[in-house]
mmCIF file of C-alpha atoms and ligand atoms in Angstrom:
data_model
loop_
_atom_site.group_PDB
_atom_site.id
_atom_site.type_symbol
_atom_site.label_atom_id
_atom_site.label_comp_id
_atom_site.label_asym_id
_atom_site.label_seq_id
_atom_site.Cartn_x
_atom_site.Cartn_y
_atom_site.Cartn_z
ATOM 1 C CA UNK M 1 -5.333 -11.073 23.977
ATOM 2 C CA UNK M 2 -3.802 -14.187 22.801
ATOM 3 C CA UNK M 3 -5.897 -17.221 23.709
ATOM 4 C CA UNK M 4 -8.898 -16.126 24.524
ATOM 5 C CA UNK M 5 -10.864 -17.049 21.772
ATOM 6 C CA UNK M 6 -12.797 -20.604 21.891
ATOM 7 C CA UNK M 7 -16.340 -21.668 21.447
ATOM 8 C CA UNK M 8 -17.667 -21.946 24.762
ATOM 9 C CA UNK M 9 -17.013 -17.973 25.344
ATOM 10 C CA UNK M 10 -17.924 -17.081 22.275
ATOM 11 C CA UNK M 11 -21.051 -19.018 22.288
ATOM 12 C CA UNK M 12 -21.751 -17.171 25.850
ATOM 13 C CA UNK M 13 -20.607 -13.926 24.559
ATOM 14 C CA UNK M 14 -22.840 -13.912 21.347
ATOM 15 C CA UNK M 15 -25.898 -15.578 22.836
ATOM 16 C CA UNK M 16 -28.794 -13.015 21.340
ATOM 17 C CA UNK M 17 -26.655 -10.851 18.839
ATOM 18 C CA UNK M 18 -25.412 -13.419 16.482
ATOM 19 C CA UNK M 19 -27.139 -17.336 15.443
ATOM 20 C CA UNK M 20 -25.308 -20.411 15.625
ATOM 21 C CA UNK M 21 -21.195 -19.537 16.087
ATOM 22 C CA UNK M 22 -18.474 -21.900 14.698
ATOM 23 C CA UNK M 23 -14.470 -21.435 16.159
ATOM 24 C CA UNK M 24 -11.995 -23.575 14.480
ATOM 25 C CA UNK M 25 -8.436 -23.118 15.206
ATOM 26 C CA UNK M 26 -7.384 -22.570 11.313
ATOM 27 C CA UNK M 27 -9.215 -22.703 8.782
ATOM 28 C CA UNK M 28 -8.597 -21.493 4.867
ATOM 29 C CA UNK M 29 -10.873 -18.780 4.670
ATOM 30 C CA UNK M 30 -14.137 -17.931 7.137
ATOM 31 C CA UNK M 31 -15.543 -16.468 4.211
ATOM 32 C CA UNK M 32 -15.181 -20.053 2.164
ATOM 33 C CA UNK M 33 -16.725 -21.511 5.271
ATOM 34 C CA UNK M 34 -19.567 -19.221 5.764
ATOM 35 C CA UNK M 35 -20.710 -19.251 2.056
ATOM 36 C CA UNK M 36 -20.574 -23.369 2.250
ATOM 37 C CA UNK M 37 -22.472 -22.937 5.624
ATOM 38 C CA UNK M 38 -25.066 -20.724 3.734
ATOM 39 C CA UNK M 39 -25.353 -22.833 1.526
ATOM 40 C CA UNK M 40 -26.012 -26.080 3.222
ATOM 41 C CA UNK M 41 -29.145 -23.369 4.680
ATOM 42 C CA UNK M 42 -26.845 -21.877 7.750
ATOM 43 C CA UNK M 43 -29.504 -19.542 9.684
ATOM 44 C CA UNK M 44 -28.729 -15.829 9.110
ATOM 45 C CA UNK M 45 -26.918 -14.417 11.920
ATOM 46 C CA UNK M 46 -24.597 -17.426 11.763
ATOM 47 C CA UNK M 47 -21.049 -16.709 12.010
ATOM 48 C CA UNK M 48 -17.766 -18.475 11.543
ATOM 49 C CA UNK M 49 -14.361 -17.159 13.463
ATOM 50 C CA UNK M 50 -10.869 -18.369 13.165
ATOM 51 C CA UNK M 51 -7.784 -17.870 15.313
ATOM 52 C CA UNK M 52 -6.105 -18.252 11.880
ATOM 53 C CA UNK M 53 -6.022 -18.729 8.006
ATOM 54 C CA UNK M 54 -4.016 -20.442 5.483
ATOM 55 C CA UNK M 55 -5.792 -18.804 2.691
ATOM 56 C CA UNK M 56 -7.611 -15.588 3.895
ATOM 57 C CA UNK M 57 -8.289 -13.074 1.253
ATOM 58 C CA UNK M 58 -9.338 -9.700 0.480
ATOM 59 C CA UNK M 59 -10.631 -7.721 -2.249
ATOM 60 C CA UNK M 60 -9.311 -8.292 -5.955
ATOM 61 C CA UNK M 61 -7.837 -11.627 -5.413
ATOM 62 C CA UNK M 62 -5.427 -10.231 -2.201
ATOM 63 C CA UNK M 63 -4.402 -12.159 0.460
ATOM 64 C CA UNK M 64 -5.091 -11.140 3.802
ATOM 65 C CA UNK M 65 -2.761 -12.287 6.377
ATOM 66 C CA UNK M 66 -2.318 -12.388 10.117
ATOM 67 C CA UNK M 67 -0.607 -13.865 12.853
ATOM 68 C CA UNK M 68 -2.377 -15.975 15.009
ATOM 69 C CA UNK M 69 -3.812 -14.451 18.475
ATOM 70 C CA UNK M 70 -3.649 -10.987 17.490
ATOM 71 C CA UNK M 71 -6.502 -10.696 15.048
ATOM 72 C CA UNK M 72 -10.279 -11.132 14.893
ATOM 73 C CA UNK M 73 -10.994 -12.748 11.819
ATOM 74 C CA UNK M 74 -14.738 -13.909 11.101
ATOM 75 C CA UNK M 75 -17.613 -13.732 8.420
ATOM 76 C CA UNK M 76 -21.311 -13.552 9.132
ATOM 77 C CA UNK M 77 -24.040 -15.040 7.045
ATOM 78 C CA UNK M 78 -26.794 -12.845 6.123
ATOM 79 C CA UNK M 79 -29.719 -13.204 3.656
ATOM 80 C CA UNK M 80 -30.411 -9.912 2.419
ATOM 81 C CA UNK M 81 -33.213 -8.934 -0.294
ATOM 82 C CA UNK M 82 -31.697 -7.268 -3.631
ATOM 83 C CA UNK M 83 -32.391 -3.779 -2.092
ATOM 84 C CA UNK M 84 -29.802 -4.295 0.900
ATOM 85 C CA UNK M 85 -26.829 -6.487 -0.941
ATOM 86 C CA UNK M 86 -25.087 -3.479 -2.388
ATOM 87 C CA UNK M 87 -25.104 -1.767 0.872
ATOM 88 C CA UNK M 88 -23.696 -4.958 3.198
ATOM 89 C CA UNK M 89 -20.115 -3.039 3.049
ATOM 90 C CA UNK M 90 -21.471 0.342 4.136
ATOM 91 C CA UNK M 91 -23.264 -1.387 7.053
ATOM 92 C CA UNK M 92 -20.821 -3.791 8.276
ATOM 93 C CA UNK M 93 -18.304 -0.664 8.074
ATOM 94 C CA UNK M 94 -19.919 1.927 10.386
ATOM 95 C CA UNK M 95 -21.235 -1.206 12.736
ATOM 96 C CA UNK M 96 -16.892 -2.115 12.733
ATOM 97 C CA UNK M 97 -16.658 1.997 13.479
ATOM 98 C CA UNK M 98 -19.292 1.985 16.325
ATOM 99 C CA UNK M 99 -18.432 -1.257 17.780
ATOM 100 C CA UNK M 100 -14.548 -0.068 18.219
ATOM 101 C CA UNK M 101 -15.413 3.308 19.666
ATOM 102 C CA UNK M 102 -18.121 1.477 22.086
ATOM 103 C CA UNK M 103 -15.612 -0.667 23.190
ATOM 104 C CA UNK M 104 -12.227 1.706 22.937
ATOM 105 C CA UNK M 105 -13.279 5.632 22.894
ATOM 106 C CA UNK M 106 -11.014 5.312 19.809
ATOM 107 C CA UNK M 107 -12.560 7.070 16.534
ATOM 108 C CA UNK M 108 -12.505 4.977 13.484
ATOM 109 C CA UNK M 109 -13.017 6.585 10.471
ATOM 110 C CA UNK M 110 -14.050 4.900 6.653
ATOM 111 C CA UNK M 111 -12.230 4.919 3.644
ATOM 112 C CA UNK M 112 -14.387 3.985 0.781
ATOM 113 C CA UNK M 113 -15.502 1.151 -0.220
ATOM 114 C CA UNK M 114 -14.313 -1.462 2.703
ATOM 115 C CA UNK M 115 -11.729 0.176 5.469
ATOM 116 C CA UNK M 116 -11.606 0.853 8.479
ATOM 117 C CA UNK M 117 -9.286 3.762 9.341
ATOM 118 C CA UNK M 118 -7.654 4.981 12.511
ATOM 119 C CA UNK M 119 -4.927 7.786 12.207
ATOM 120 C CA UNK M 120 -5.197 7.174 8.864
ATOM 121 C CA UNK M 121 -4.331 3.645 8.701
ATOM 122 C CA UNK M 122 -6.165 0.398 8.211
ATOM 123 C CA UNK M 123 -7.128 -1.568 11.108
ATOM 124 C CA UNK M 124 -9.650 -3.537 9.646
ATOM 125 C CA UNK M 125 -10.990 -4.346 6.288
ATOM 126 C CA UNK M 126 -14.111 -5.953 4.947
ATOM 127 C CA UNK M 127 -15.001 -8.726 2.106
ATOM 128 C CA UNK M 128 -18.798 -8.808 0.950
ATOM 129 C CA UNK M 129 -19.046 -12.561 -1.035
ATOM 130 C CA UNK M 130 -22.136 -13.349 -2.012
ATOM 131 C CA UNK M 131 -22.839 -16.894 -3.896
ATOM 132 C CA UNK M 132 -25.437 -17.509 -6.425
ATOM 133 C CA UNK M 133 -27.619 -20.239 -7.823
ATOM 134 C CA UNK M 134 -28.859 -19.357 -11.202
ATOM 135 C CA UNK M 135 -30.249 -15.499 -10.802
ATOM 136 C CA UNK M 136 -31.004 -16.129 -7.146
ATOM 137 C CA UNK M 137 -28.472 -15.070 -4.424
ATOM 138 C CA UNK M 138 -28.317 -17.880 -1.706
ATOM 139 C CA UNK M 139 -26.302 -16.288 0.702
ATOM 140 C CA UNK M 140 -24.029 -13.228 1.363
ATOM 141 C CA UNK M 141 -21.365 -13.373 3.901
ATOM 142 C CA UNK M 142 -19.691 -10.444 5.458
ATOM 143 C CA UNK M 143 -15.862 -10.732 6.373
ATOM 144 C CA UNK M 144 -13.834 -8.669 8.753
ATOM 145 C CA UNK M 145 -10.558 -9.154 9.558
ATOM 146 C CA UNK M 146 -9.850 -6.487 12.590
ATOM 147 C CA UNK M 147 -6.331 -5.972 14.021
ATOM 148 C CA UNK M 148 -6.244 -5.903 17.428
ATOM 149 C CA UNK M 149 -3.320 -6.351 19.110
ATOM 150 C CA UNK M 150 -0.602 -6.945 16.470
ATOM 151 C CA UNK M 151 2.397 -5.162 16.503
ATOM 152 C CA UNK M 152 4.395 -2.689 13.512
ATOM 153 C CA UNK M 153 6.560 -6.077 13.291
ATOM 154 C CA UNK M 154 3.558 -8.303 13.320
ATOM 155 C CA UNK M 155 2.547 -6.687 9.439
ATOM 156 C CA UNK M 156 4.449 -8.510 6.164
ATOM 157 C CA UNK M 157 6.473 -5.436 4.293
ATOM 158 C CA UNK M 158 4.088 -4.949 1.781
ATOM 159 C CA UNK M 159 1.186 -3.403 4.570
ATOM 160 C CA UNK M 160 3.818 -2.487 7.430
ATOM 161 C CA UNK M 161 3.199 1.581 6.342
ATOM 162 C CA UNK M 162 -0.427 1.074 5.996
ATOM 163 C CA UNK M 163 -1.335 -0.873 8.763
ATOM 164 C CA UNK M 164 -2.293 -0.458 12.296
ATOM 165 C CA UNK M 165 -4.177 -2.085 15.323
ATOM 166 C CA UNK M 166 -5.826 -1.392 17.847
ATOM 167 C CA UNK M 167 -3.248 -1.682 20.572
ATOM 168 C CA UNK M 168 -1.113 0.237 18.821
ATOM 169 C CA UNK M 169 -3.616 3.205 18.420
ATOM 170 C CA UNK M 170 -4.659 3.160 22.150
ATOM 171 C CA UNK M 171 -0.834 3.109 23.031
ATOM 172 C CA UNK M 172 -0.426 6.221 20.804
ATOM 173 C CA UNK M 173 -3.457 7.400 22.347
ATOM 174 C CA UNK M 174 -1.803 7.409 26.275
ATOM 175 C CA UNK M 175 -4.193 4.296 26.849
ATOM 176 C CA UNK M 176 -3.000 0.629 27.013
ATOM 177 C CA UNK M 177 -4.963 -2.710 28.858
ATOM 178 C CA UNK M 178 -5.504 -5.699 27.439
ATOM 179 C CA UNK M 179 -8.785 -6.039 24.306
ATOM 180 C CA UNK M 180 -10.669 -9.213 25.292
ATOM 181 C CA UNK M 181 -11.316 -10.501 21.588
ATOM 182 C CA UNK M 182 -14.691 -11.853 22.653
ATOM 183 C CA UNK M 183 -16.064 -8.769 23.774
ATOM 184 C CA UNK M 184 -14.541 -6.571 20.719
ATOM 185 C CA UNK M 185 -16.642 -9.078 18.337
ATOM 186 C CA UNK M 186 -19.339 -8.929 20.739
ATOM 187 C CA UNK M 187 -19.634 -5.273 20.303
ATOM 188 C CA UNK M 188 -18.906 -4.703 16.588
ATOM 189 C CA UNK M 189 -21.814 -7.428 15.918
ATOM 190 C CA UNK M 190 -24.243 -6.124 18.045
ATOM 191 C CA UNK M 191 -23.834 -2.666 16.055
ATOM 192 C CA UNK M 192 -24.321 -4.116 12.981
ATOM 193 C CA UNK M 193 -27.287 -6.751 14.068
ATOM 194 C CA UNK M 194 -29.005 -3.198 15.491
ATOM 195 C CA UNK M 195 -28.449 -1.751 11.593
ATOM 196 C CA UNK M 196 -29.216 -4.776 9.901
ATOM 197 C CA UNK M 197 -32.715 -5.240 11.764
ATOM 198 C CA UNK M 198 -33.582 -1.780 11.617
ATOM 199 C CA UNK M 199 -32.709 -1.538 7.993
ATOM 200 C CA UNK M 200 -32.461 2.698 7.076
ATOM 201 C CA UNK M 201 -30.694 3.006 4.520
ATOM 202 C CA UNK M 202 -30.376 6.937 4.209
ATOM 203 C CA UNK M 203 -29.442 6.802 7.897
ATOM 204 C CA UNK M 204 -26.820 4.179 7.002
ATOM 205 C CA UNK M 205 -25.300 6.338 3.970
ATOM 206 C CA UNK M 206 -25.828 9.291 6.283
ATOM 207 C CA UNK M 207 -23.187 7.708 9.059
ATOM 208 C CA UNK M 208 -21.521 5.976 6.492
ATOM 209 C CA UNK M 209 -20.821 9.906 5.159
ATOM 210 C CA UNK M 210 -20.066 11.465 8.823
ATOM 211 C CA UNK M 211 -16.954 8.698 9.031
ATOM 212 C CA UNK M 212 -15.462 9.404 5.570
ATOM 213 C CA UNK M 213 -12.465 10.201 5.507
ATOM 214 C CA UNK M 214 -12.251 10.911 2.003
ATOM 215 C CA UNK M 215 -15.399 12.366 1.277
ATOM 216 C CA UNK M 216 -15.174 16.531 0.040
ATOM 217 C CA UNK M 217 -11.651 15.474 -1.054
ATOM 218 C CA UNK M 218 -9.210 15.240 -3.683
ATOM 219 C CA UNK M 219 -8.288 11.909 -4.430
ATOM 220 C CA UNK M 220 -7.052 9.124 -6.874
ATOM 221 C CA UNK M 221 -9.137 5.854 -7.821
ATOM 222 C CA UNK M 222 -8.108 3.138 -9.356
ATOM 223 C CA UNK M 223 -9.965 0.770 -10.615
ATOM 224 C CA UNK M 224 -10.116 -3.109 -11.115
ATOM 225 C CA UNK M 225 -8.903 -2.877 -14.357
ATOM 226 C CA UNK M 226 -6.328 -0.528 -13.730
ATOM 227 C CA UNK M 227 -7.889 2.604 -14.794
ATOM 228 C CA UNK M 228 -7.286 6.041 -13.263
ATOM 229 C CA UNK M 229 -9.495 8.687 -11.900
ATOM 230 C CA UNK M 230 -8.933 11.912 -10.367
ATOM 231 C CA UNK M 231 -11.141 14.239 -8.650
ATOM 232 C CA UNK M 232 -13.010 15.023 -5.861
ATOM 233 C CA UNK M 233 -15.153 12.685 -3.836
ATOM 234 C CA UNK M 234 -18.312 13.956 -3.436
ATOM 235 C CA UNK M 235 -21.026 11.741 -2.340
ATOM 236 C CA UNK M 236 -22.310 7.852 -1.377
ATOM 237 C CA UNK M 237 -25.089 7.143 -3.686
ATOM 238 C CA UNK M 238 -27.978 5.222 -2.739
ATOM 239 C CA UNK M 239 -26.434 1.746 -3.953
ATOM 240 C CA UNK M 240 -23.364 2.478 -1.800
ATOM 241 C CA UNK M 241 -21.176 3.762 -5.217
ATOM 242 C CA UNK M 242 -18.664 6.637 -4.901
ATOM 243 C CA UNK M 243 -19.409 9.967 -6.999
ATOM 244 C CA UNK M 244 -16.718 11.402 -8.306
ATOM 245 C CA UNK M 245 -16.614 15.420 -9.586
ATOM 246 C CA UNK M 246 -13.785 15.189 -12.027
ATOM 247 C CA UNK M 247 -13.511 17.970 -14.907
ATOM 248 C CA UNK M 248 -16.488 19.184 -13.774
ATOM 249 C CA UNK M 249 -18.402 16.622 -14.564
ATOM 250 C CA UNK M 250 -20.284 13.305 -11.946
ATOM 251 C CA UNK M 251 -18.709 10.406 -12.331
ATOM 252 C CA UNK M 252 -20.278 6.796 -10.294
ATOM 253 C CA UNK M 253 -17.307 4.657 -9.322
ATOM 254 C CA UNK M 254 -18.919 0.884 -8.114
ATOM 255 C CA UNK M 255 -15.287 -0.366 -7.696
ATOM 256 C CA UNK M 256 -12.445 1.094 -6.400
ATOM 257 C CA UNK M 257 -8.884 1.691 -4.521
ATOM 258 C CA UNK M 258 -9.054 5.509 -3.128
ATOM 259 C CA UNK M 259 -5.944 7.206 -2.574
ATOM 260 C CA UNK M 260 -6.602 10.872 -1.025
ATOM 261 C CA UNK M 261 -4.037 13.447 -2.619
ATOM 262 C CA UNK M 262 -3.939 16.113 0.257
ATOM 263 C CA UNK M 263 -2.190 14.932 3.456
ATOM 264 C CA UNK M 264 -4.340 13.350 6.053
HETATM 265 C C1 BTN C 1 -9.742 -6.194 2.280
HETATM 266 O O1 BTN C 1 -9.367 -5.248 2.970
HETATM 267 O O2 BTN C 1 -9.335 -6.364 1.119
HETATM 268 C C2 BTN C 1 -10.732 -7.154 2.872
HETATM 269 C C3 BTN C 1 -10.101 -8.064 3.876
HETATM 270 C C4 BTN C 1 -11.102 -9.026 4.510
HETATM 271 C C5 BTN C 1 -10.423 -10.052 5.380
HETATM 272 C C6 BTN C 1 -11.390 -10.899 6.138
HETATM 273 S S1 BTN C 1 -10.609 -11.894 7.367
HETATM 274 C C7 BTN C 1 -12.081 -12.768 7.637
HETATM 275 C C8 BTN C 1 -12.708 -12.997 6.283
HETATM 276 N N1 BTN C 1 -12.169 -14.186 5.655
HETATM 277 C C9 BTN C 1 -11.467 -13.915 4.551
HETATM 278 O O3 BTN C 1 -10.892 -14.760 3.833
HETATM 279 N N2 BTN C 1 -11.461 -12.600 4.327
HETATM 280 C C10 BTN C 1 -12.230 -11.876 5.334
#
């Protein structure tokens, strides 16, 4: 719903599941804003939202756009210990999943390492940053951008056949209303807060692996560089890392783009 983000609500609507909350209008990134915040010693648990960003970006350098009032958009400080870092996209992943099906009966699935699949396309995706000083990390910051009431027309050409949102999902699913922004965030924060605190990571990995949508399949990765692998997707590893059976041997993929190569 258009306009019904602001900090008053959001301040009610978080009290207890998230720390201090900052709305600004527009902003260039809420992930640039949370690391500076982390760094100046933001409590963790603080989190940054913005009804829009000049400069929002995603993994490998991408820009991630949206148009304004139709997207969540926000980035939450945390201050993990080394074991946890590698495993901040798994968790804020299945606490996006749980917090959407909470609030809409819809069914998110994962696509590995940082989406957030329904009918297999993206409706939200997910930017780990951590900064550090010397060989100590100061502060990680978890970034979702959810869509949630865009429309087909509301996505640039280059994601329009990728892309989805929520409204558009609950429409194809024979349900409409309006998605209070406030209590979507609300939800999706509380589910990972509940994670974060509890900390297992096996039972992490082990939802992480019921909402794959790729795992057991054939698929293509690419990787930063470029390079190409095909094979079956097998496993999460402990560290959060894809493993790969290709020409019969285990490969562990840390970085990746998946493409699956059966139909969804
Ligand atoms: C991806 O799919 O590549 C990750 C996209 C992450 C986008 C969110 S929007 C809020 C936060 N601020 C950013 O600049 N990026 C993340």
């Amino acid at each position: 719903m258009a306009g019904d983000l602001d900090q008053q609500t959001l301040e009610r609507e978080l009290a207890g599941i998230a720390g201090p909350v900052r709305y600004v209008e527009e902003t260039g990134s809420t992930n640039s804003d949370a690391l500076d915040w982390a760094a100046e010693g933001a409590p963790e648990g603080a989190i940054v939202v913005a009804e829009n960003q000049a400069a929002g970006r995603g993994r490998w350098g991408r820009s991630w756009e949206s148009v304004p009032g139709t997207s969540l958009l926000f980035s939450l400080v945390l201050r993990p210990g080394p074991e946890a870092i590698g495993l901040l996209t798994t968790l804020a992943g299945v606490g996006c999943a749980a917090g959407i099906r909470a609030l809409t009966g819809l069914e998110p699935g994962l696509k590995w390492p940082n989406d957030v699949i329904l009918r297999d396309r993206k409706v939200a995706g997910i930017l780990v940053e951590t900064r550090v000083a010397g060989s100590e990390v100061t502060g990680a910051v978890v970034g979702i951008g959810l869509n949630v009431s865009s429309r087909p027309e509301d996505f640039s050409a280059e994601v329009s056949e990728t892309a989805t949102s929520l409204a558009v999902e609950l429409e194809a699913a024979g349900r409409g209303g309006p998605l209070g922004r406030p209590a979507l965030l609300a939800g999706i924060l509380r589910q990972i807060d509940q994670r974060y605190r509890e900390w297992a990571p096996q039972r992490l990995l082990g939802e992480a692996t019921e909402k794959s949508i790729i795992l057991g399949r054939s698929v293509r990765v690419r990787g930063p560089q470029g390079d190409v692998m095909e094979g079956v997707a097998r496993r999460l590893t402990r560290t959060g890392a894809l493993e790969l059976e290709a020409g019969g041997t285990l490969a562990v993929v840390e970085s990746g783009e998946v493409e699956r190569l059966d139909a969804p």
